[in-house]
CSV table of C-alpha atoms and ligand atoms in Angstrom, one decimal:
chain,number,residue,atom,x,y,z
A,5,UNK,CA,-14.3,-43.0,26.8
A,6,UNK,CA,-11.2,-44.4,27.7
A,7,UNK,CA,-11.1,-47.2,30.6
A,8,UNK,CA,-10.0,-46.5,34.0
A,9,UNK,CA,-7.3,-48.8,35.3
A,10,UNK,CA,-7.2,-49.7,38.9
A,11,UNK,CA,-4.3,-50.5,41.1
A,12,UNK,CA,-5.5,-51.3,44.8
A,13,UNK,CA,-3.0,-50.6,47.7
A,14,UNK,CA,-1.4,-53.6,49.4
A,15,UNK,CA,-1.4,-51.3,52.7
A,16,UNK,CA,-4.8,-50.0,53.4
A,17,UNK,CA,-4.7,-47.3,56.3
A,18,UNK,CA,-6.7,-47.6,59.3
A,19,UNK,CA,-9.9,-45.1,59.3
A,20,UNK,CA,-9.6,-42.0,61.4
A,21,UNK,CA,-12.0,-41.4,64.4
A,22,UNK,CA,-15.0,-39.6,63.0
A,23,UNK,CA,-15.3,-37.6,66.1
A,24,UNK,CA,-12.0,-35.8,65.5
A,25,UNK,CA,-11.6,-35.4,61.9
A,26,UNK,CA,-10.1,-32.3,60.9
A,27,UNK,CA,-10.4,-30.7,57.2
A,28,UNK,CA,-7.8,-31.7,54.8
A,29,UNK,CA,-5.3,-33.5,56.8
A,30,UNK,CA,-6.2,-37.1,56.3
A,31,UNK,CA,-6.3,-38.7,53.1
A,32,UNK,CA,-7.9,-42.0,51.7
A,33,UNK,CA,-5.8,-44.9,50.3
A,34,UNK,CA,-6.2,-44.3,46.7
A,35,UNK,CA,-6.2,-41.2,44.3
A,36,UNK,CA,-7.2,-40.7,40.8
A,37,UNK,CA,-4.6,-39.7,38.1
A,38,UNK,CA,-4.4,-39.1,34.2
A,39,UNK,CA,-1.6,-37.5,32.4
A,40,UNK,CA,-1.7,-34.9,29.3
A,41,UNK,CA,1.0,-34.6,26.6
A,42,UNK,CA,0.7,-32.3,23.8
A,43,UNK,CA,0.1,-34.5,20.6
A,44,UNK,CA,-1.3,-37.1,22.9
A,45,UNK,CA,-4.4,-35.5,24.8
A,46,UNK,CA,-5.5,-36.8,28.1
A,47,UNK,CA,-4.4,-40.4,28.5
A,48,UNK,CA,-3.7,-43.1,31.3
A,49,UNK,CA,-6.5,-42.7,33.5
A,50,UNK,CA,-5.9,-44.6,36.4
A,51,UNK,CA,-6.7,-45.1,40.2
A,52,UNK,CA,-3.6,-46.0,42.2
A,53,UNK,CA,-2.6,-46.2,45.9
A,54,UNK,CA,-2.2,-42.5,47.4
A,55,UNK,CA,1.2,-41.2,47.4
A,56,UNK,CA,3.8,-38.4,46.6
A,57,UNK,CA,4.5,-37.2,43.2
A,58,UNK,CA,7.9,-37.0,41.9
A,59,UNK,CA,8.5,-33.7,40.0
A,60,UNK,CA,11.4,-31.8,38.5
A,61,UNK,CA,12.1,-28.8,40.3
A,62,UNK,CA,11.7,-26.7,37.3
A,63,UNK,CA,8.1,-27.7,36.8
A,64,UNK,CA,5.8,-25.0,35.6
A,65,UNK,CA,3.6,-25.2,38.5
A,66,UNK,CA,6.0,-24.2,41.1
A,67,UNK,CA,7.0,-21.2,39.5
A,68,UNK,CA,4.2,-19.7,37.3
A,69,UNK,CA,1.1,-21.3,39.3
A,70,UNK,CA,-0.5,-22.7,36.1
A,71,UNK,CA,-3.0,-24.7,38.2
A,72,UNK,CA,-6.6,-25.1,38.8
A,73,UNK,CA,-8.7,-26.8,41.5
A,74,UNK,CA,-12.1,-28.0,42.6
A,75,UNK,CA,-14.0,-28.9,45.7
A,76,UNK,CA,-17.0,-30.8,46.2
A,77,UNK,CA,-18.3,-33.8,48.8
A,78,UNK,CA,-19.6,-37.1,48.7
A,79,UNK,CA,-22.4,-37.7,51.4
A,80,UNK,CA,-23.5,-40.7,53.2
A,81,UNK,CA,-27.4,-41.2,52.9
A,82,UNK,CA,-29.8,-42.8,55.6
A,83,UNK,CA,-29.9,-46.1,53.4
A,84,UNK,CA,-26.2,-46.4,53.7
A,85,UNK,CA,-25.4,-45.3,50.3
A,86,UNK,CA,-23.1,-42.3,48.9
A,87,UNK,CA,-24.0,-39.3,46.8
A,88,UNK,CA,-22.6,-36.6,45.2
A,89,UNK,CA,-24.3,-33.2,44.9
A,90,UNK,CA,-24.1,-31.4,41.4
A,91,UNK,CA,-20.8,-32.8,40.3
A,92,UNK,CA,-21.8,-31.6,36.7
A,93,UNK,CA,-21.5,-28.2,37.8
A,94,UNK,CA,-18.1,-28.7,39.4
A,95,UNK,CA,-16.7,-30.3,36.0
A,96,UNK,CA,-18.2,-27.5,34.0
A,97,UNK,CA,-16.4,-24.9,36.5
A,98,UNK,CA,-13.3,-26.7,36.3
A,99,UNK,CA,-12.9,-26.5,32.5
A,100,UNK,CA,-13.9,-23.0,32.6
A,101,UNK,CA,-10.9,-22.5,34.9
A,102,UNK,CA,-8.9,-24.6,32.5
A,103,UNK,CA,-9.6,-22.3,29.8
A,104,UNK,CA,-8.7,-19.1,31.6
A,105,UNK,CA,-5.2,-20.7,32.6
A,106,UNK,CA,-4.4,-22.2,29.1
A,107,UNK,CA,-5.0,-25.8,30.5
A,108,UNK,CA,-6.6,-28.3,28.2
A,109,UNK,CA,-10.1,-29.5,29.0
A,110,UNK,CA,-10.9,-32.7,30.8
A,111,UNK,CA,-13.4,-34.9,29.1
A,112,UNK,CA,-16.6,-34.5,31.0
A,113,UNK,CA,-17.8,-37.9,31.2
A,114,UNK,CA,-14.5,-39.0,32.0
A,115,UNK,CA,-14.2,-36.7,34.7
A,116,UNK,CA,-17.7,-37.9,36.2
A,117,UNK,CA,-16.6,-41.5,35.9
A,118,UNK,CA,-13.5,-40.8,37.9
A,119,UNK,CA,-15.2,-39.3,40.8
A,120,UNK,CA,-17.6,-42.2,40.8
A,121,UNK,CA,-15.3,-44.9,40.5
A,122,UNK,CA,-12.9,-43.5,43.1
A,123,UNK,CA,-15.7,-42.5,45.5
A,124,UNK,CA,-17.2,-46.0,45.0
A,125,UNK,CA,-13.7,-47.7,45.8
A,126,UNK,CA,-13.2,-45.5,49.0
A,127,UNK,CA,-16.8,-45.9,50.0
A,128,UNK,CA,-15.9,-47.3,53.4
A,129,UNK,CA,-14.0,-43.7,53.9
A,130,UNK,CA,-17.2,-41.8,53.8
A,131,UNK,CA,-18.0,-41.2,57.4
A,132,UNK,CA,-21.7,-41.5,58.6
A,133,UNK,CA,-21.9,-39.0,61.5
A,134,UNK,CA,-24.1,-36.1,61.4
A,135,UNK,CA,-22.4,-33.5,59.2
A,136,UNK,CA,-19.4,-35.5,58.0
A,137,UNK,CA,-18.4,-36.1,54.4
A,138,UNK,CA,-15.7,-37.3,52.2
A,139,UNK,CA,-14.3,-34.2,50.6
A,140,UNK,CA,-13.0,-34.6,47.1
A,141,UNK,CA,-10.2,-32.3,45.5
A,142,UNK,CA,-9.8,-32.5,41.8
A,143,UNK,CA,-6.8,-30.4,40.7
A,144,UNK,CA,-4.7,-29.9,37.3
A,145,UNK,CA,-1.0,-28.7,37.6
A,146,UNK,CA,1.5,-28.0,34.7
A,147,UNK,CA,4.4,-30.1,34.7
A,148,UNK,CA,6.7,-29.0,31.8
A,149,UNK,CA,10.4,-28.9,33.3
A,150,UNK,CA,10.8,-25.3,31.8
A,151,UNK,CA,11.3,-21.9,33.1
A,152,UNK,CA,9.9,-20.2,30.0
A,153,UNK,CA,6.8,-18.3,30.4
A,154,UNK,CA,4.3,-20.2,28.3
A,155,UNK,CA,1.5,-22.7,28.4
A,156,UNK,CA,2.9,-26.0,29.5
A,157,UNK,CA,2.7,-29.0,27.2
A,158,UNK,CA,2.0,-31.5,29.9
A,159,UNK,CA,0.0,-31.8,32.8
A,160,UNK,CA,-1.2,-34.3,35.5
A,161,UNK,CA,-4.9,-34.3,36.6
A,162,UNK,CA,-5.6,-35.6,39.8
A,163,UNK,CA,-8.3,-36.3,42.4
A,164,UNK,CA,-7.7,-37.2,46.2
A,165,UNK,CA,-10.3,-37.5,48.8
A,166,UNK,CA,-10.2,-36.5,52.5
A,167,UNK,CA,-12.8,-37.4,55.2
A,168,UNK,CA,-14.1,-34.4,56.8
A,169,UNK,CA,-15.9,-33.8,60.0
A,170,UNK,CA,-19.0,-31.5,60.5
A,171,UNK,CA,-18.0,-27.9,60.1
A,172,UNK,CA,-20.3,-27.0,63.0
A,173,UNK,CA,-19.4,-29.3,65.6
A,174,UNK,CA,-20.6,-26.9,68.6
A,175,UNK,CA,-23.6,-25.7,66.6
A,176,UNK,CA,-23.8,-22.8,63.9
A,177,UNK,CA,-22.0,-19.9,65.2
A,178,UNK,CA,-22.0,-16.6,63.5
A,179,UNK,CA,-18.7,-15.1,62.1
A,180,UNK,CA,-17.3,-11.8,62.7
A,181,UNK,CA,-16.2,-10.2,59.4
A,182,UNK,CA,-13.6,-7.4,58.6
A,183,UNK,CA,-13.8,-5.2,55.4
A,184,UNK,CA,-10.4,-5.0,53.5
A,185,UNK,CA,-9.7,-1.6,52.1
A,186,UNK,CA,-6.2,-2.3,50.8
A,187,UNK,CA,-5.6,-5.8,49.3
A,188,UNK,CA,-7.9,-7.2,46.7
A,189,UNK,CA,-8.6,-10.7,45.8
A,190,UNK,CA,-9.3,-10.4,42.0
A,191,UNK,CA,-10.0,-8.0,39.4
A,192,UNK,CA,-12.1,-8.2,36.2
A,193,UNK,CA,-9.8,-9.4,33.4
A,194,UNK,CA,-7.8,-11.3,35.8
A,195,UNK,CA,-8.5,-14.9,37.3
A,196,UNK,CA,-11.4,-14.3,40.1
A,197,UNK,CA,-14.0,-16.4,38.3
A,198,UNK,CA,-11.4,-19.2,38.1
A,199,UNK,CA,-10.8,-21.6,40.9
A,200,UNK,CA,-6.9,-21.3,40.9
A,201,UNK,CA,-4.2,-21.4,43.6
A,202,UNK,CA,-2.8,-18.0,42.8
A,203,UNK,CA,-6.2,-16.3,43.8
A,204,UNK,CA,-5.8,-18.0,47.2
A,205,UNK,CA,-1.9,-16.7,47.6
A,206,UNK,CA,-3.2,-13.2,46.9
A,207,UNK,CA,-5.6,-13.6,49.5
A,208,UNK,CA,-3.7,-15.0,52.6
A,209,UNK,CA,-2.2,-11.6,53.6
A,210,UNK,CA,-5.7,-9.9,54.5
A,211,UNK,CA,-6.8,-12.9,56.0
A,212,UNK,CA,-4.0,-13.1,58.4
A,213,UNK,CA,-4.3,-9.3,59.2
A,214,UNK,CA,-8.3,-9.9,59.9
A,215,UNK,CA,-7.3,-12.9,62.1
A,216,UNK,CA,-4.7,-10.8,64.2
A,217,UNK,CA,-7.5,-8.0,64.8
A,218,UNK,CA,-10.0,-11.0,66.0
A,219,UNK,CA,-12.0,-11.3,62.8
A,220,UNK,CA,-12.4,-14.8,61.1
A,221,UNK,CA,-13.0,-13.6,57.6
A,222,UNK,CA,-12.2,-10.9,55.2
A,223,UNK,CA,-15.0,-9.1,53.3
A,224,UNK,CA,-13.5,-8.5,49.9
A,225,UNK,CA,-14.3,-5.1,47.8
A,226,UNK,CA,-13.7,-4.7,44.0
A,227,UNK,CA,-10.4,-4.0,42.7
A,228,UNK,CA,-11.1,-1.1,40.8
A,229,UNK,CA,-13.4,1.2,43.0
A,230,UNK,CA,-12.6,-0.5,46.4
A,231,UNK,CA,-16.3,0.2,46.9
A,232,UNK,CA,-18.4,-3.0,46.0
A,233,UNK,CA,-18.8,-5.9,47.9
A,234,UNK,CA,-17.4,-9.3,46.1
A,235,UNK,CA,-17.0,-12.1,48.5
A,236,UNK,CA,-16.4,-13.2,52.0
A,237,UNK,CA,-13.3,-14.9,52.6
A,238,UNK,CA,-13.4,-17.8,50.0
A,239,UNK,CA,-17.2,-17.9,50.2
A,240,UNK,CA,-19.8,-15.9,48.0
A,241,UNK,CA,-21.8,-13.7,50.5
A,242,UNK,CA,-25.5,-12.8,50.6
A,243,UNK,CA,-27.4,-10.1,52.4
A,244,UNK,CA,-31.0,-9.6,53.2
A,245,UNK,CA,-31.9,-6.0,53.2
A,246,UNK,CA,-35.3,-4.7,53.9
A,247,UNK,CA,-36.8,-8.0,53.0
A,248,UNK,CA,-34.9,-8.4,49.8
A,249,UNK,CA,-31.9,-10.8,49.2
A,250,UNK,CA,-29.2,-9.1,47.5
A,251,UNK,CA,-26.0,-10.8,46.4
A,252,UNK,CA,-22.9,-9.6,44.2
A,253,UNK,CA,-23.5,-10.1,40.6
A,254,UNK,CA,-20.9,-12.2,38.6
A,255,UNK,CA,-18.7,-9.6,37.3
A,256,UNK,CA,-15.7,-11.6,36.4
A,257,UNK,CA,-13.8,-11.0,39.6
A,258,UNK,CA,-16.4,-13.3,41.6
A,259,UNK,CA,-16.1,-16.9,41.8
A,260,UNK,CA,-19.3,-18.7,40.5
A,261,UNK,CA,-20.2,-20.9,43.6
A,262,UNK,CA,-22.4,-23.7,43.4
A,263,UNK,CA,-23.8,-23.2,46.8
A,264,UNK,CA,-24.5,-19.6,45.5
A,265,UNK,CA,-26.3,-20.8,42.6
A,266,UNK,CA,-28.3,-23.6,44.7
A,267,UNK,CA,-29.4,-20.9,47.2
A,268,UNK,CA,-30.5,-18.4,44.6
A,269,UNK,CA,-32.6,-21.4,42.8
A,270,UNK,CA,-34.2,-22.6,46.2
A,271,UNK,CA,-35.0,-18.9,47.0
A,272,UNK,CA,-36.6,-18.4,43.6
A,273,UNK,CA,-38.4,-21.5,44.2
A,274,UNK,CA,-39.7,-20.0,47.4
A,275,UNK,CA,-40.9,-16.9,45.6
A,276,UNK,CA,-38.3,-14.7,47.3
A,277,UNK,CA,-36.7,-12.4,44.9
A,278,UNK,CA,-33.0,-12.4,44.8
A,279,UNK,CA,-31.1,-9.5,43.2
A,280,UNK,CA,-27.8,-9.9,41.6
A,281,UNK,CA,-26.3,-6.5,41.3
A,282,UNK,CA,-23.7,-4.2,42.7
A,283,UNK,CA,-23.8,-3.7,46.2
A,284,UNK,CA,-21.4,-1.1,47.6
A,285,UNK,CA,-20.1,-1.3,51.4
A,286,UNK,CA,-21.5,2.1,52.1
A,287,UNK,CA,-25.1,0.9,51.0
A,288,UNK,CA,-24.6,-2.1,53.2
A,289,UNK,CA,-23.6,-0.3,56.4
A,290,UNK,CA,-26.2,2.4,55.8
A,291,UNK,CA,-28.7,-0.4,55.7
A,292,UNK,CA,-27.3,-1.9,58.8
A,293,UNK,CA,-27.1,1.2,60.8
A,294,UNK,CA,-30.7,2.0,59.8
A,295,UNK,CA,-31.9,-1.2,61.1
A,296,UNK,CA,-32.6,-2.6,57.6
A,297,UNK,CA,-30.0,-5.7,57.4
A,298,UNK,CA,-32.3,-8.6,58.2
A,299,UNK,CA,-29.4,-11.2,57.7
A,300,UNK,CA,-26.0,-12.0,56.2
A,301,UNK,CA,-24.3,-15.1,55.3
A,302,UNK,CA,-21.4,-16.6,53.3
A,303,UNK,CA,-22.0,-19.6,50.9
A,304,UNK,CA,-19.6,-22.4,49.8
A,305,UNK,CA,-19.3,-26.2,49.7
A,306,UNK,CA,-17.2,-26.5,53.2
A,307,UNK,CA,-19.7,-24.6,55.5
A,308,UNK,CA,-22.9,-24.9,53.2
A,309,UNK,CA,-24.0,-21.4,54.7
A,310,UNK,CA,-21.9,-19.4,57.2
A,311,UNK,CA,-23.9,-16.6,59.1
A,312,UNK,CA,-22.3,-13.4,59.6
A,313,UNK,CA,-23.0,-12.0,63.3
A,314,UNK,CA,-20.7,-8.8,62.8
A,315,UNK,CA,-19.4,-6.6,60.3
A,316,UNK,CA,-16.3,-4.2,60.7
A,317,UNK,CA,-15.4,-1.3,58.2
A,318,UNK,CA,-13.0,1.3,59.2
A,319,UNK,CA,-14.4,2.5,62.6
A,320,UNK,CA,-18.0,1.4,61.6
A,321,UNK,CA,-19.2,-1.6,63.2
A,322,UNK,CA,-22.6,-3.5,63.1
A,323,UNK,CA,-24.3,-6.5,64.7
A,324,UNK,CA,-26.2,-8.5,62.2
A,325,UNK,CA,-29.4,-10.6,63.3
A,326,UNK,CA,-28.6,-9.8,67.0
A,327,UNK,CA,-25.5,-11.8,66.5
A,328,UNK,CA,-27.3,-15.2,65.9
A,329,UNK,CA,-28.4,-16.8,62.6
A,330,UNK,CA,-31.5,-15.7,60.8
A,331,UNK,CA,-34.3,-17.6,60.0
A,332,UNK,CA,-33.7,-17.5,56.2
A,333,UNK,CA,-29.9,-18.5,56.6
A,334,UNK,CA,-31.2,-21.4,59.0
A,335,UNK,CA,-33.9,-22.4,56.1
A,336,UNK,CA,-31.0,-22.4,53.3
A,337,UNK,CA,-28.8,-24.4,55.5
A,338,UNK,CA,-31.5,-27.1,56.7
A,339,UNK,CA,-32.9,-27.5,53.0
A,340,UNK,CA,-29.5,-27.8,51.3
A,341,UNK,CA,-27.7,-30.2,54.0
A,342,UNK,CA,-31.1,-32.1,54.0
A,343,UNK,CA,-30.9,-32.7,50.2
A,344,UNK,CA,-27.1,-33.3,50.2
A,345,UNK,CA,-27.2,-36.0,52.9
A,346,UNK,CA,-30.5,-37.5,51.3
A,347,UNK,CA,-32.8,-36.4,54.5
A,348,UNK,CA,-35.0,-34.4,52.3
A,349,UNK,CA,-36.4,-35.3,48.8
A,350,UNK,CA,-34.2,-33.8,46.0
A,351,UNK,CA,-36.9,-32.1,43.9
A,352,UNK,CA,-34.1,-30.7,41.7
A,353,UNK,CA,-32.3,-33.5,40.6
A,354,UNK,CA,-29.3,-32.2,42.2
A,355,UNK,CA,-28.0,-35.5,43.7
A,356,UNK,CA,-26.0,-38.4,41.9
A,357,UNK,CA,-26.0,-41.6,43.3
A,358,UNK,CA,-22.5,-43.2,43.5
A,359,UNK,CA,-23.3,-46.6,45.5
B,15,PLP,C1,-14.9,-22.3,45.9
B,15,PLP,C2,-15.2,-21.0,46.2
B,15,PLP,C3,-16.4,-20.7,46.7
B,15,PLP,C4,-17.4,-21.3,46.8
B,15,PLP,O1,-18.0,-22.2,45.8
B,15,PLP,P1,-18.7,-23.4,46.1
B,15,PLP,O2,-19.0,-23.8,44.6
B,15,PLP,O3,-19.8,-23.0,46.5
B,15,PLP,O4,-18.0,-24.3,46.8
B,15,PLP,C5,-16.7,-19.2,46.5
B,15,PLP,N1,-15.5,-18.2,46.3
B,15,PLP,C6,-14.1,-18.8,46.2
B,15,PLP,C7,-13.2,-17.7,46.1
B,15,PLP,C8,-13.9,-20.1,45.8
B,15,PLP,O5,-12.9,-20.4,45.5
């Protein structure tokens, strides 16, 4: 494995007030960078002072969105240490996303070492107030200066870090969700399973429309039939219907969330069966209207779990769990956050100590 060169900043920034941290607005003193050139492979792994890139305006990423990213967090543990949660899963998923976008794979051991060394160098940036963390954003961009449509021959892989506040500073409040009939996020055969910027660009309009109507997220339907539920906003989604947990199967257009996977594994461990299958909006609303929808929640790294309190589809509107967080949603939240912040024992070997 190649060595990671370290060039420290000579102008460290002052740390933000942990009480007023916003998501993704402040960044730490350093970033990890590595370059790729055809024939040379990935090279020049380095940690350098955080700062802007200088890129040719014709760079492929600006025009054709050949780009992938990841999102994970570093957590402060009660003993003052710092740990990551299932980074191996993010590394595998990023390489799956790379494969879809014709980007050369990142060596897995080097990727993990980069995360550890960067977080260790920035350890004082990991906040310790309840619910706070250091958000890590690895990404790859295509840097060929060329408007021809083909895979780039050069790339930059970067990791930047941002201290983030608690997702729920005022306690967990269930969100209102609007079923989107027109726009779709992804289709099978497209890039829905890959974590790439283009999926997000395609999702912004529906999100805006939902917000204008007073809802906080969109419930996405499949792109072919506009019938089956896929995700909620940029989270996976789960429902408890008549006692059974149902979540959309990974059909190719659904992002394979690590929080989703962890929730499924926890529920299986608790002997709660989870059905991964097609679930139509009609089935969901019929269940809700006949009093059989017990709980509904989204899952993702940022929020961990986000309870759904209300669902609207055309002129049908249903309240879930009386608009409050359900007991299973709460149990998943408490268990996952407990493991992530080192407050509960990690029976599954999910955490990786950094320092
Ligand atoms: C990242 C992401 C998720 C959640 O994945 P986690 O690994 O749980 O953070 C879900 N849906 C989309 C579209 C995403 O980009």
